[in-house]
Short mmCIF file of C-alpha atoms and ligand atoms in Angstrom, two decimals:
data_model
loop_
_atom_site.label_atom_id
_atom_site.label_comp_id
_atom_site.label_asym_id
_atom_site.label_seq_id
_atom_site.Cartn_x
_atom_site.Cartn_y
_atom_site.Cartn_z
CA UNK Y 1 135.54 -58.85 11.09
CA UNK Y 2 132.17 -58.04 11.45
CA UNK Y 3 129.27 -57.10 9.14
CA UNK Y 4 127.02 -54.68 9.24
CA UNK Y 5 123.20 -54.54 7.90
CA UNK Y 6 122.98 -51.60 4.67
CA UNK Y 7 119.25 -50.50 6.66
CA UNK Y 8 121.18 -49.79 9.61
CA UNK Y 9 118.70 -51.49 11.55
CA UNK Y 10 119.50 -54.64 12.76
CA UNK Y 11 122.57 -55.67 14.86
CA UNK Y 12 126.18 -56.49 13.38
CA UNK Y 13 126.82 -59.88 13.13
CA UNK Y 14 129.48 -62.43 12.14
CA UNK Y 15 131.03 -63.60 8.65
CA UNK Y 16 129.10 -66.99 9.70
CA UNK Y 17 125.95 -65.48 9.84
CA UNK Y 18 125.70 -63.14 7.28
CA UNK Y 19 126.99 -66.12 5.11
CA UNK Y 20 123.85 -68.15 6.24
CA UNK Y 21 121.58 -65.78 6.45
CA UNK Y 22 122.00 -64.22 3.61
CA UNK Y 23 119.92 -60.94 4.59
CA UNK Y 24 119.83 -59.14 8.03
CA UNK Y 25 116.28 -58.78 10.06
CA UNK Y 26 116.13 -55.49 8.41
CA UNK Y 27 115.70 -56.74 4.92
CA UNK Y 28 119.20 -55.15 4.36
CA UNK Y 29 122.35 -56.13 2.93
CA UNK Y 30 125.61 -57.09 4.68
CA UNK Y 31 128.85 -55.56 4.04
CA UNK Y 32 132.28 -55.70 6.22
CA UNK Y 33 132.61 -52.79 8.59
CA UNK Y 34 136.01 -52.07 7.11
CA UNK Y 35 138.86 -53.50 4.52
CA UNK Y 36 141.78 -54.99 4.56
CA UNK Y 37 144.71 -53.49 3.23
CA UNK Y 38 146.65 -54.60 -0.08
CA UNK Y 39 149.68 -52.62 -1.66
CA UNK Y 40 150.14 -52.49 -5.24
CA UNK Y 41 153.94 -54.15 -4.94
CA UNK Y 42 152.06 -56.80 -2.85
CA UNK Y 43 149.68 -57.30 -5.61
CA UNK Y 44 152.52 -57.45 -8.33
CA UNK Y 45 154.34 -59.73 -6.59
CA UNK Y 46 151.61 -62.03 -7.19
CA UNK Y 47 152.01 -62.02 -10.80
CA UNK Y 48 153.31 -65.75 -10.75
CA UNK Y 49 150.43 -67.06 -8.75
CA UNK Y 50 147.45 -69.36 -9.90
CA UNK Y 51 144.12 -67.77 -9.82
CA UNK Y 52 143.60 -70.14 -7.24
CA UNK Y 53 146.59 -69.18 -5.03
CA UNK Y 54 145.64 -65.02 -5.97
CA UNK Y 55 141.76 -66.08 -4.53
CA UNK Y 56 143.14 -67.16 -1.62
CA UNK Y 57 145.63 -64.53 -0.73
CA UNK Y 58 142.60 -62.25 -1.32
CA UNK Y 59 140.41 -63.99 0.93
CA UNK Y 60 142.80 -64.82 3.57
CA UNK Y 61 142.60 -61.22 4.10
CA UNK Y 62 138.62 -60.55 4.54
CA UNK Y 63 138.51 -63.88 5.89
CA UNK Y 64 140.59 -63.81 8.68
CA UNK Y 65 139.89 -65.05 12.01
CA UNK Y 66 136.65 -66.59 10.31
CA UNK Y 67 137.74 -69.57 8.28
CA UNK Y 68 141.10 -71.53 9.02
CA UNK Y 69 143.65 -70.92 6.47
CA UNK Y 70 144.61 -74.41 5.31
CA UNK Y 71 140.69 -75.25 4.64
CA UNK Y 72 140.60 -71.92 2.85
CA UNK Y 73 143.09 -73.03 0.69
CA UNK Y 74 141.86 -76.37 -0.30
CA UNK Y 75 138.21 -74.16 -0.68
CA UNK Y 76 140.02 -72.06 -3.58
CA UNK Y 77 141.92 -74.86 -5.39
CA UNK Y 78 138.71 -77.01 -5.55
CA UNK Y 79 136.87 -74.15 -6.62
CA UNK Y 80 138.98 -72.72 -9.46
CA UNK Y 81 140.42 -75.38 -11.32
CA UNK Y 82 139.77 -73.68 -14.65
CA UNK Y 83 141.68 -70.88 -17.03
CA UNK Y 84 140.99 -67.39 -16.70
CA UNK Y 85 142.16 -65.86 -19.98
CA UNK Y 86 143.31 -62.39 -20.51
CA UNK Y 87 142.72 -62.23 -23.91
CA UNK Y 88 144.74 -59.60 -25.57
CA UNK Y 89 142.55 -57.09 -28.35
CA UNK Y 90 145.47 -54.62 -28.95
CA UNK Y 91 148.41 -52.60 -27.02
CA UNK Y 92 147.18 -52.35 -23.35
CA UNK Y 93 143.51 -53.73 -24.16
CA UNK Y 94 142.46 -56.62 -23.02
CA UNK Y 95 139.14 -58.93 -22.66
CA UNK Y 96 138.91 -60.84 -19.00
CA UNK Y 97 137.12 -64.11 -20.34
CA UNK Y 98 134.98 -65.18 -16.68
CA UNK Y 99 133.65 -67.89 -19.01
CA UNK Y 100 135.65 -71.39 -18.80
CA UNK Y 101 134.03 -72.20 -15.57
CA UNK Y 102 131.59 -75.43 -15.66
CA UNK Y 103 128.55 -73.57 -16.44
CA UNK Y 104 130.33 -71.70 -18.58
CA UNK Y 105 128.73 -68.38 -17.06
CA UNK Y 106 131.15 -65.43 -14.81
CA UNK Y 107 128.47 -66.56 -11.85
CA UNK Y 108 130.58 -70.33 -11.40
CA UNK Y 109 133.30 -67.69 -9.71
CA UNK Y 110 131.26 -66.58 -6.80
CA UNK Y 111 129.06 -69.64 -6.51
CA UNK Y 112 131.70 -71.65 -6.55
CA UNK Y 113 133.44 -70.58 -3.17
CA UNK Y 114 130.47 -70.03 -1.87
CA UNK Y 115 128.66 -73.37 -1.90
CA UNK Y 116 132.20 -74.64 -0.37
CA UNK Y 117 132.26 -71.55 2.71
CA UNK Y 118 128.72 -72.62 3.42
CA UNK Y 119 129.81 -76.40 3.82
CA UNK Y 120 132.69 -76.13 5.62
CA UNK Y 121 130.45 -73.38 8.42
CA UNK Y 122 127.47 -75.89 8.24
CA UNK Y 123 129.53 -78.93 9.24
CA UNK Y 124 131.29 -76.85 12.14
CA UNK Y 125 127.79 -76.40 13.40
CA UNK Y 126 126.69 -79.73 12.54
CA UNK Y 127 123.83 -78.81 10.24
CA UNK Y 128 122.02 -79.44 6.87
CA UNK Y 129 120.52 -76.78 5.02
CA UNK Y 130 118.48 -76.66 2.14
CA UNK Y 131 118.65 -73.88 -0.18
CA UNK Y 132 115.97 -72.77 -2.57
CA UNK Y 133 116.69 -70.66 -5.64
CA UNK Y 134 114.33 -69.01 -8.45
CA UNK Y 135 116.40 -68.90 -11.11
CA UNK Y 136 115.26 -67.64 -14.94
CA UNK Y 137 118.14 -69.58 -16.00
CA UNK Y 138 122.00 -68.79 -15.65
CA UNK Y 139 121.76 -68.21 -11.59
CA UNK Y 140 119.91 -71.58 -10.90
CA UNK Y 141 122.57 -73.58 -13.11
CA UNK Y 142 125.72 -72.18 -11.47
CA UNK Y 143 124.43 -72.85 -8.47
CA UNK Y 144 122.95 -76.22 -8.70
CA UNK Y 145 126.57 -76.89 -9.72
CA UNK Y 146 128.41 -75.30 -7.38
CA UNK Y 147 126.47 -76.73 -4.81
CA UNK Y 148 126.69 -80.30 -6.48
CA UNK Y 149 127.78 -83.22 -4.23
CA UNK Y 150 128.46 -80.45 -1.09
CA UNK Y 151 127.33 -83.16 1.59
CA UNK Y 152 125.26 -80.94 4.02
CA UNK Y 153 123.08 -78.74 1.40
CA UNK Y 154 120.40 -79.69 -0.71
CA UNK Y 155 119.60 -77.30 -3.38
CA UNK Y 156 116.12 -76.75 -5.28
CA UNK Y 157 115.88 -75.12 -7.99
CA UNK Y 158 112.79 -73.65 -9.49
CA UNK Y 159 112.76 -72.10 -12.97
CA UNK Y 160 110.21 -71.12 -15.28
CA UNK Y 161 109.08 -73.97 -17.47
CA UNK Y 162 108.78 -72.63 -20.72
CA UNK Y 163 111.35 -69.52 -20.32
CA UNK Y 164 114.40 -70.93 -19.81
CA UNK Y 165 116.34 -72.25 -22.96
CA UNK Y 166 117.20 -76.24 -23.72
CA UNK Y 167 120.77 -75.51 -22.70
CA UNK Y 168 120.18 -73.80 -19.03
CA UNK Y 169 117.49 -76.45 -18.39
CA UNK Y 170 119.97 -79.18 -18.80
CA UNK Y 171 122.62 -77.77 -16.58
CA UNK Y 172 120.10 -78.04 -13.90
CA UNK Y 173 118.30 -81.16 -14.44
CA UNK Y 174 120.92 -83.48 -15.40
CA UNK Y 175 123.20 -83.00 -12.31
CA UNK Y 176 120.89 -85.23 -9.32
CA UNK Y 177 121.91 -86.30 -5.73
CA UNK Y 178 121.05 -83.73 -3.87
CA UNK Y 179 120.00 -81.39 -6.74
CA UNK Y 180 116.54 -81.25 -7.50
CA UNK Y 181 114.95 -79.24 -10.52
CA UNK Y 182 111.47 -78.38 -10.14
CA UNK Y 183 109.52 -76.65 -13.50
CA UNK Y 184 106.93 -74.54 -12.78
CA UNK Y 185 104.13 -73.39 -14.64
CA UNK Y 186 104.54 -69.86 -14.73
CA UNK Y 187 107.03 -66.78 -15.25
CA UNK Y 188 110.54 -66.24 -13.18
CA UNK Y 189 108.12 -63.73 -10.84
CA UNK Y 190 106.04 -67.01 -10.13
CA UNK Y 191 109.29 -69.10 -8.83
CA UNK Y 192 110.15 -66.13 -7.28
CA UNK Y 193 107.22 -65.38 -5.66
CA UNK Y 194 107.16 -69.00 -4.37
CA UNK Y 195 110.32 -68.94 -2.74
CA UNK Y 196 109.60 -65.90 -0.97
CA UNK Y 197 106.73 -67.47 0.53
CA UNK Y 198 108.96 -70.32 1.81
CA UNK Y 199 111.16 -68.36 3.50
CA UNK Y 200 108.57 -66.34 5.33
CA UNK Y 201 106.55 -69.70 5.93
CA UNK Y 202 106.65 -70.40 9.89
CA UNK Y 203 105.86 -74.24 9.04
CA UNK Y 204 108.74 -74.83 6.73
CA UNK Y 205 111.42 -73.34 9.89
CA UNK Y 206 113.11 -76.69 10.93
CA UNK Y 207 113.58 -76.97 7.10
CA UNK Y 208 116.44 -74.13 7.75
CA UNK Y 209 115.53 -72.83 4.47
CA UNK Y 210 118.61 -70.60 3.04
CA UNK Y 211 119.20 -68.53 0.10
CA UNK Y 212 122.03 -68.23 -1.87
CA UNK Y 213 120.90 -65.68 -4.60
CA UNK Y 214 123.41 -62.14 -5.56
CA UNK Y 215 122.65 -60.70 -2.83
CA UNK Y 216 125.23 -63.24 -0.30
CA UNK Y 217 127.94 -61.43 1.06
CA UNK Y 218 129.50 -65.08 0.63
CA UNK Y 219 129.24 -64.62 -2.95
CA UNK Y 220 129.96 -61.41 -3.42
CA UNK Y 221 133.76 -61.32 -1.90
CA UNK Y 222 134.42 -63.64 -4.57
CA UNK Y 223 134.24 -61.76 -6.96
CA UNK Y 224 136.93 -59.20 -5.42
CA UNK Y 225 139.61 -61.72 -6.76
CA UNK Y 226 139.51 -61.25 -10.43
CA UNK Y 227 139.83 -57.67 -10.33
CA UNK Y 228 143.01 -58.59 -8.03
CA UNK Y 229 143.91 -61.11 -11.09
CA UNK Y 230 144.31 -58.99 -14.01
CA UNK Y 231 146.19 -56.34 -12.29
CA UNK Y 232 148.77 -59.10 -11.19
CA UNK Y 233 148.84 -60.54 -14.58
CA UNK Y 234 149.13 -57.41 -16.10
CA UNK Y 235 150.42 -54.51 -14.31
CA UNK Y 236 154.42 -53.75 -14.76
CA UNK Y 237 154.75 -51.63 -11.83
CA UNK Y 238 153.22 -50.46 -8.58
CA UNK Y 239 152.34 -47.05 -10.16
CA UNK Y 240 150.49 -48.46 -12.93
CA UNK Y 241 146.58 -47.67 -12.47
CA UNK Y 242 143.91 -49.82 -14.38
CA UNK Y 243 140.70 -49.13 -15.79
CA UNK Y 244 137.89 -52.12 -15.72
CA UNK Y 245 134.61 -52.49 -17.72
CA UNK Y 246 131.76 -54.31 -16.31
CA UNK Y 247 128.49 -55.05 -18.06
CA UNK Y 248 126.07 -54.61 -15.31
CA UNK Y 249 122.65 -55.76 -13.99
CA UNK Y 250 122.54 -56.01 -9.82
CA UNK Y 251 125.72 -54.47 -9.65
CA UNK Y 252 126.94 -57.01 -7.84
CA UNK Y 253 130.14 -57.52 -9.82
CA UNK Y 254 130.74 -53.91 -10.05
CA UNK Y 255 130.14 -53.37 -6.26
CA UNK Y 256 132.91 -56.34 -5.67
CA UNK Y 257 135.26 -54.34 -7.89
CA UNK Y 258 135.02 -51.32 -5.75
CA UNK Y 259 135.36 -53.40 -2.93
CA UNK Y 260 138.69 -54.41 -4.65
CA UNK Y 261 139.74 -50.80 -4.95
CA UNK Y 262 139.18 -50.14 -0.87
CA UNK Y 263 141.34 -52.52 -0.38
CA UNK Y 264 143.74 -51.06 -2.19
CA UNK Y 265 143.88 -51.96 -5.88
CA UNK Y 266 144.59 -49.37 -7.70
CA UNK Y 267 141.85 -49.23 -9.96
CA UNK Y 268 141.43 -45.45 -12.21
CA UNK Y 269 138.07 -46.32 -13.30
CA UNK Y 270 135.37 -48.46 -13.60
CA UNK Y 271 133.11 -48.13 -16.48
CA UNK Y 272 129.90 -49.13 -15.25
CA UNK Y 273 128.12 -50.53 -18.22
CA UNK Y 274 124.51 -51.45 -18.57
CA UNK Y 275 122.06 -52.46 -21.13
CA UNK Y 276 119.06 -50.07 -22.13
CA UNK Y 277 117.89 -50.53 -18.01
CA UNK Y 278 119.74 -47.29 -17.60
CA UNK Y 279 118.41 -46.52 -14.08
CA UNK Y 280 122.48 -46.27 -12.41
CA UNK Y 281 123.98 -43.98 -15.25
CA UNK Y 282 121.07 -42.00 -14.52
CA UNK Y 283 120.92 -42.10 -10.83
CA UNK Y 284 125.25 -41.10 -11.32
CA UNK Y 285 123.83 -38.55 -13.90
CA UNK Y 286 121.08 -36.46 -11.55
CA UNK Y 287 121.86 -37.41 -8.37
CA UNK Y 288 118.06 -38.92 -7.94
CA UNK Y 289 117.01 -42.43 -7.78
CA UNK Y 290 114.26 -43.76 -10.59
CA UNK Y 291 114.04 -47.36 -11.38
CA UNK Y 292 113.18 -48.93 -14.21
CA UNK Y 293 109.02 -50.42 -14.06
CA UNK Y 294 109.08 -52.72 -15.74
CA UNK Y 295 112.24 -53.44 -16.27
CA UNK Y 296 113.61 -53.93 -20.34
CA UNK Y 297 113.96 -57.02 -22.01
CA UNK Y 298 117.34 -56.84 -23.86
CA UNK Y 299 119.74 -59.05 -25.78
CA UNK Y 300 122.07 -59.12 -22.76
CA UNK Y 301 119.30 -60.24 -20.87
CA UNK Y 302 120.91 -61.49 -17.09
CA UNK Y 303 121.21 -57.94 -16.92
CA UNK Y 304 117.72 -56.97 -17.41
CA UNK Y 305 117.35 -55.41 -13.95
CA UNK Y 306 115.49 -52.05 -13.41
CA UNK Y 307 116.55 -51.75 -10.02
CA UNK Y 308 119.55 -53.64 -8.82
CA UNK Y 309 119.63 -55.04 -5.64
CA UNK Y 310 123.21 -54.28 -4.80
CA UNK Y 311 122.84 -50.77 -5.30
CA UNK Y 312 121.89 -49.97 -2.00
CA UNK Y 313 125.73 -51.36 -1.41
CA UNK Y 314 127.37 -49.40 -3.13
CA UNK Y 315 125.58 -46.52 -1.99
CA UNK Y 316 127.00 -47.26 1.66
CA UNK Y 317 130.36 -47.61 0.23
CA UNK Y 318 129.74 -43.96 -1.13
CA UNK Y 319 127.98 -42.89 2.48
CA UNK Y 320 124.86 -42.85 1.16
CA UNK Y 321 121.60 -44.94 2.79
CA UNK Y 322 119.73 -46.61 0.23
CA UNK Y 323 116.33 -48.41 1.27
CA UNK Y 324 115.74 -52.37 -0.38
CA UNK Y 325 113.17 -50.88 -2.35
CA UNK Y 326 115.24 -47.85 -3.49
CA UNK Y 327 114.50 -45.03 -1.32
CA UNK Y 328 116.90 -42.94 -0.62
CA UNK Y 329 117.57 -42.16 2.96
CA UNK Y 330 120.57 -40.15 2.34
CA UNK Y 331 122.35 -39.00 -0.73
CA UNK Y 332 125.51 -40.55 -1.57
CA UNK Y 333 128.72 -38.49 -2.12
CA UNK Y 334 128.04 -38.29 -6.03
CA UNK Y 335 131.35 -36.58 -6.60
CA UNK Y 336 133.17 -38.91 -5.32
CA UNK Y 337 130.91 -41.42 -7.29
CA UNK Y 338 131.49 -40.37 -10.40
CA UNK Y 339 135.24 -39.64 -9.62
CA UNK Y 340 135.46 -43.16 -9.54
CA UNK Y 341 132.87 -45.13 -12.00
CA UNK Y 342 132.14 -43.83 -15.26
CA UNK Y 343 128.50 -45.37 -16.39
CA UNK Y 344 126.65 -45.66 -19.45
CA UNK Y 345 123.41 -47.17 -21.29
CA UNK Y 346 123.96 -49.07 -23.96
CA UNK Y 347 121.22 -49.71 -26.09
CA UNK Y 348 120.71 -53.53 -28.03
CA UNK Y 349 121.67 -51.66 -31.50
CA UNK Y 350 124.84 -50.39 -30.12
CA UNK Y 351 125.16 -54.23 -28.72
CA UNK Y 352 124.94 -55.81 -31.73
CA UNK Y 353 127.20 -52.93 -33.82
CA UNK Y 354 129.94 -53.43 -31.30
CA UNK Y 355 130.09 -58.04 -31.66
CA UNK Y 356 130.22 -56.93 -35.68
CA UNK Y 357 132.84 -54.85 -35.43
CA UNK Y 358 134.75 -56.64 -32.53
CA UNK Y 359 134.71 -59.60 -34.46
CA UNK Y 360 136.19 -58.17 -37.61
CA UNK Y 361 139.41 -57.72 -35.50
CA UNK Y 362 138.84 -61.37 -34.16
CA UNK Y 363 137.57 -60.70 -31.39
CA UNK Y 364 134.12 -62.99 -30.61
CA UNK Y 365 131.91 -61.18 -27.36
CA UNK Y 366 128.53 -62.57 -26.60
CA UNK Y 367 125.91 -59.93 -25.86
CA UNK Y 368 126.95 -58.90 -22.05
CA UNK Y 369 130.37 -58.77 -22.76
CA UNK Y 370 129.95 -56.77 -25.91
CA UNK Y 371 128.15 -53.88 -23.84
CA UNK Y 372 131.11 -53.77 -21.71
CA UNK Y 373 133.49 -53.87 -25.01
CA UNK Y 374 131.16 -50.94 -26.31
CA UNK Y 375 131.40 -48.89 -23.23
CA UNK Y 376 135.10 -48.77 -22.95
CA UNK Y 377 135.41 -48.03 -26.36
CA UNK Y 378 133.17 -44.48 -25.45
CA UNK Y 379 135.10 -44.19 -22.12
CA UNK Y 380 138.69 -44.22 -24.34
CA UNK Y 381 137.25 -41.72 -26.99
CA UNK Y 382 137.37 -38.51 -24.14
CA UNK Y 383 140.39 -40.27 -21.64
CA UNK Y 384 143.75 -41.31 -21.80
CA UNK Y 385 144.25 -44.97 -22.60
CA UNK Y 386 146.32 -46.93 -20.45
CA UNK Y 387 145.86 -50.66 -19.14
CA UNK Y 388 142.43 -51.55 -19.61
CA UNK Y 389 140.53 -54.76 -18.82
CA UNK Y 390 136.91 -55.57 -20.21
CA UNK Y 391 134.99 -58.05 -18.19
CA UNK Y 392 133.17 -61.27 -20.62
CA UNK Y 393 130.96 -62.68 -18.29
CA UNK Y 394 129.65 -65.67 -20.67
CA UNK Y 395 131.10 -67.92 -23.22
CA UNK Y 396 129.97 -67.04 -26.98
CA UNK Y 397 128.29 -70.56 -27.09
CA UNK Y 398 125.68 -70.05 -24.97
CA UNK Y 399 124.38 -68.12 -27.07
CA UNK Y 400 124.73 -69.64 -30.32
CA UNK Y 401 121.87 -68.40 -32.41
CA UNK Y 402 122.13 -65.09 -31.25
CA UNK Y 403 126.29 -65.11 -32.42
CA UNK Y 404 125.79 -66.19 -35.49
CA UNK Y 405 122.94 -64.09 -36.53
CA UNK Y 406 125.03 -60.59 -36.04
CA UNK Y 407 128.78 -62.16 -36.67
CA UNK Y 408 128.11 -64.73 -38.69
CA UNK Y 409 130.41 -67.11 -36.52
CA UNK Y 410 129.23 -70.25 -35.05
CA UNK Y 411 130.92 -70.03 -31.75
CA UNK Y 412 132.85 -73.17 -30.68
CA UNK Y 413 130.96 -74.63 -28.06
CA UNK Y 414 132.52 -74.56 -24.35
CA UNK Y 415 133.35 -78.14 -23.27
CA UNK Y 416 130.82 -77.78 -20.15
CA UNK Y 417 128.11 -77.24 -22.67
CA UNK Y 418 128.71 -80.04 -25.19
CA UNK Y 419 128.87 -82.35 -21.97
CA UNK Y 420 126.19 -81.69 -20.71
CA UNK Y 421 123.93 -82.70 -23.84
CA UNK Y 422 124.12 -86.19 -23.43
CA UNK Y 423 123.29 -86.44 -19.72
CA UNK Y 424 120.05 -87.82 -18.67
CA UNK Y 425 117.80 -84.86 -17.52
CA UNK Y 426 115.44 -85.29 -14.42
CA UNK Y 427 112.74 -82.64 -12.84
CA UNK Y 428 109.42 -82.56 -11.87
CA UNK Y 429 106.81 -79.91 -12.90
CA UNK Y 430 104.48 -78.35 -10.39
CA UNK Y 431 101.95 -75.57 -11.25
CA UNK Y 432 101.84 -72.50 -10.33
CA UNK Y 433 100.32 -73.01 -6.72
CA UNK Y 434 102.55 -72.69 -3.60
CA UNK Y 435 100.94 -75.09 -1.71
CA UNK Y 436 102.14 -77.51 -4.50
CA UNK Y 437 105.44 -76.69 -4.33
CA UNK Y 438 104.82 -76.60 0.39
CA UNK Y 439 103.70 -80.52 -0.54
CA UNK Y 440 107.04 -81.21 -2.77
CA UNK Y 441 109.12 -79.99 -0.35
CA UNK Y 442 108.06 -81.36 2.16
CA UNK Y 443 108.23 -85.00 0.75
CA UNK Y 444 111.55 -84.48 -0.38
CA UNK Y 445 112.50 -82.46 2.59
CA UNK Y 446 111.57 -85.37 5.27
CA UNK Y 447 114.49 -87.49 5.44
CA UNK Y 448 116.58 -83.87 6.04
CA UNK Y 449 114.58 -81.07 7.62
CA UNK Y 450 116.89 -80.11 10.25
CA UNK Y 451 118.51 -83.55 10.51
CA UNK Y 452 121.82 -82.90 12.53
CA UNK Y 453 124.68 -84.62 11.26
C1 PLP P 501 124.43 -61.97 -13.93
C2 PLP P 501 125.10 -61.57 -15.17
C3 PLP P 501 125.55 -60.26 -15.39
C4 PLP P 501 125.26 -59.13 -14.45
O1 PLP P 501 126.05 -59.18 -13.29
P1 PLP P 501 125.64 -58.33 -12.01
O2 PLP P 501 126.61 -58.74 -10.97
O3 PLP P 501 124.24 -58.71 -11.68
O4 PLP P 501 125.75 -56.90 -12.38
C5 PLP P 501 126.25 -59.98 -16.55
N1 PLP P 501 126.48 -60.94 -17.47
C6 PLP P 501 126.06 -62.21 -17.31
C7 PLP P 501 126.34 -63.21 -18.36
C8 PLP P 501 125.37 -62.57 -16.15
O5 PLP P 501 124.94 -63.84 -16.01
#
């Protein structure tokens, strides 16, 4: 399979390559030039599997030809070795908890197989890479994890010093080898900024510098399989349709769920939910593209994005042409669109009405998952209900204050998180300079930069 660049400007390339690369020459995305096909019965007959054996006959499919099937295999049993509840609210409603994972965030799921599909490709080519990330707190940790102990990567992290909370900062700086946490002195668009200087940096080339923020198409496939999951678990028969909420920032779990449905799944709807960053219900709304400047800070607030980088994805999927910085080329088929996603704003007072009264019926939802919860509530009140799955994309407990305040509930902490307090912590702050952060790497880069195996 190959994979093409969103910009339509650079050449197609390889399932290796976009994997590495991350972004195409054209500043564009990658997606597969076409899909696999899955029938529903296929899908049902699944229903016994392990999420681990349903990731892999999932990825056996997009992956084919690219990564052997045995070491594929061994990739998705190492990788999910946790639950993935299906928590039942009432007759055909159901929460998707993407929270038992170790960092206890929905993000473990596509980091996960990632860090292990970049591994395995590095030591067929006998390289080391080192991957930088700017993280303003849940990204960096799931990936400093998933990345943890992989023998040819080194990962840095960079996160704002005084913006990230006690609990994301330890999940970073407490894991070593060939993690390394670096505080600096400044906001996320600082560590950002910094990274992006990196990669563009011609001295820091034989560092073979690689990314492995939302925008991978190695981490996006990923998170195909869980939409694959709850059908399997939960359809009865190969008629049955399914309706899936997602609380949305980059879209990039929502653009792996339609992904899902091209190949087949048989998917009614998917409520695209997102905080009071309401530029996609708009754009599905008027047809016209206006982000967000500057974007909102919310209470669900890994989805603070006012213009999501996936976007221009899904607007290929759709047949539209979507610019990286969100102009639009050519229109999407909006019909069609909105024949298949139903999206919605929600706003932080709707958030916090929605964990009150979800917990009176015993159900507990952390902020993100809550605007997903609140959306599919609206999206029942004017359609049929059938099977319908709403996506939790963090454990209650990481946000503990937060919980408590609006349902009164101290949330049992996730055994990830009460681990993780009594590990030694380790990073190193740098200020805000990149030619501080040039110097760092380079000392710890030296025994590694572009060291063959
Ligand atoms: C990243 C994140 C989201 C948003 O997911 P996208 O794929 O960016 O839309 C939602 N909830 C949580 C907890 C997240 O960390």
């Amino acid at each position: 399979m190959k994979y093409y660049s969103t910009n339509r400007k650079s050449e197609m390339v390889s399932f290796d390559e976009a994997l590495l690369h991350g972004i195409a020459p054209d500043r564009g995305l990658y997606l597969p030039e076409n899909f696999p096909n899955v029938s529903a019965e296929e899908i049902i007959s699944w229903k016994g599997k392990t999420y681990a054996e349903i990731a892999f006959e999932v990825m056996k499919r997009l992956l084919e030809g690219d990564i052997p099937e045995d070491k594929l295999k061994e990739m998705c049993e190492q990788a999910y070795n946790f639950e993935v509840p299906l928590e039942k609210v009432s007759d055909g409603n159901y929460v998707m908890r993407l929270d038992r994972g170790p960092t206890a965030s929905f993000k473990d799921f596509a980091a996960r197989l990632m860090a292990r599909l970049m591994d395995y490709t590095l030591k067929q080519k006998k390289e080391h890479a080192n991957i930088l990330v700017a993280t303003s707190g849940d990204t960096g940790s799931a990936v400093a994890n998933a990345f943890h102990k992989m023998e040819n990567i080194n990962v840095v992290v960079l996160f704002p010093e005084k913006e990230v909370s006690q609990l994301q900062r330890k999940q970073m700086t407490t894991l070593g080898e060939n993690i390394t946490a670096l505080a600096v002195q400044g906001k996320f668009d600082d560590c950002q900024a910094i990274v992006k200087e990196a990669f563009s940096d011609a001295e820091l080339e034989d560092m073979k510098l690689s990314s492995a923020n939302s925008i991978n198409i190695g981490r996006l496939l990923p998170q195909s399989v869980y939409y694959f999951y709850a059908y399997a678990k939960l359809a009865q028969n190969a008629g049955d349709e399914i309706v899936f909420s997602v609380p949305s920032g980059n879209l990039g779990n929502s653009c792996a769920g339609i992904i899902a449905k091209r190949m087949g799944l048989p998917v009614k709807k998917f409520v695209i939910a997102t905080n009071e960053n309401d530029e996609f219900p708009r754009f599905l709304e008027r047809g016209f593209y206006e982000k967000v400047v500057p974007s909102k800070n919310c209470l669900s607030n890994s989805m603070n994005v006012g213009h999501p980088s996936n976007l221009t994805r899904i607007v290929n999927l759709y047949h539209g042409w979507m610019d990286e910085t969100g102009k639009l080329e050519g229109v999407p088929k909006i019909t069609s669109m909105n024949n298949d996603i139903y999206s919605l704003s929600v706003s932080d007072d709707e958030t916090i009405e929605t964990m009150k009264e979800a917990f009176k019926s015993k159900l507990l939802l952390e902020p993100h998952g809550a605007v997903a919860w609140n959306g599919l509530q609206k999206f029942l009140k004017e359609n049929d209900s059938g099977l319908n799955v709403s996506i939790e994309t963090a454990h209650p407990s990481k946000f503990p204050e937060t919980v408590k305040k609006i349902t009164g509930k101290d949330p049992e902490p996730a055994d990830c998180i009460r681990a993780v307090f009594d590990k030694q912590e380790k990073f190193e702050t740098i200020a805000n300079k990149y030619c501080e952060f040039k110097g760092f790497l380079k000392g710890i880069g030296g025994c590694i930069a572009g060291e063959k195996t």
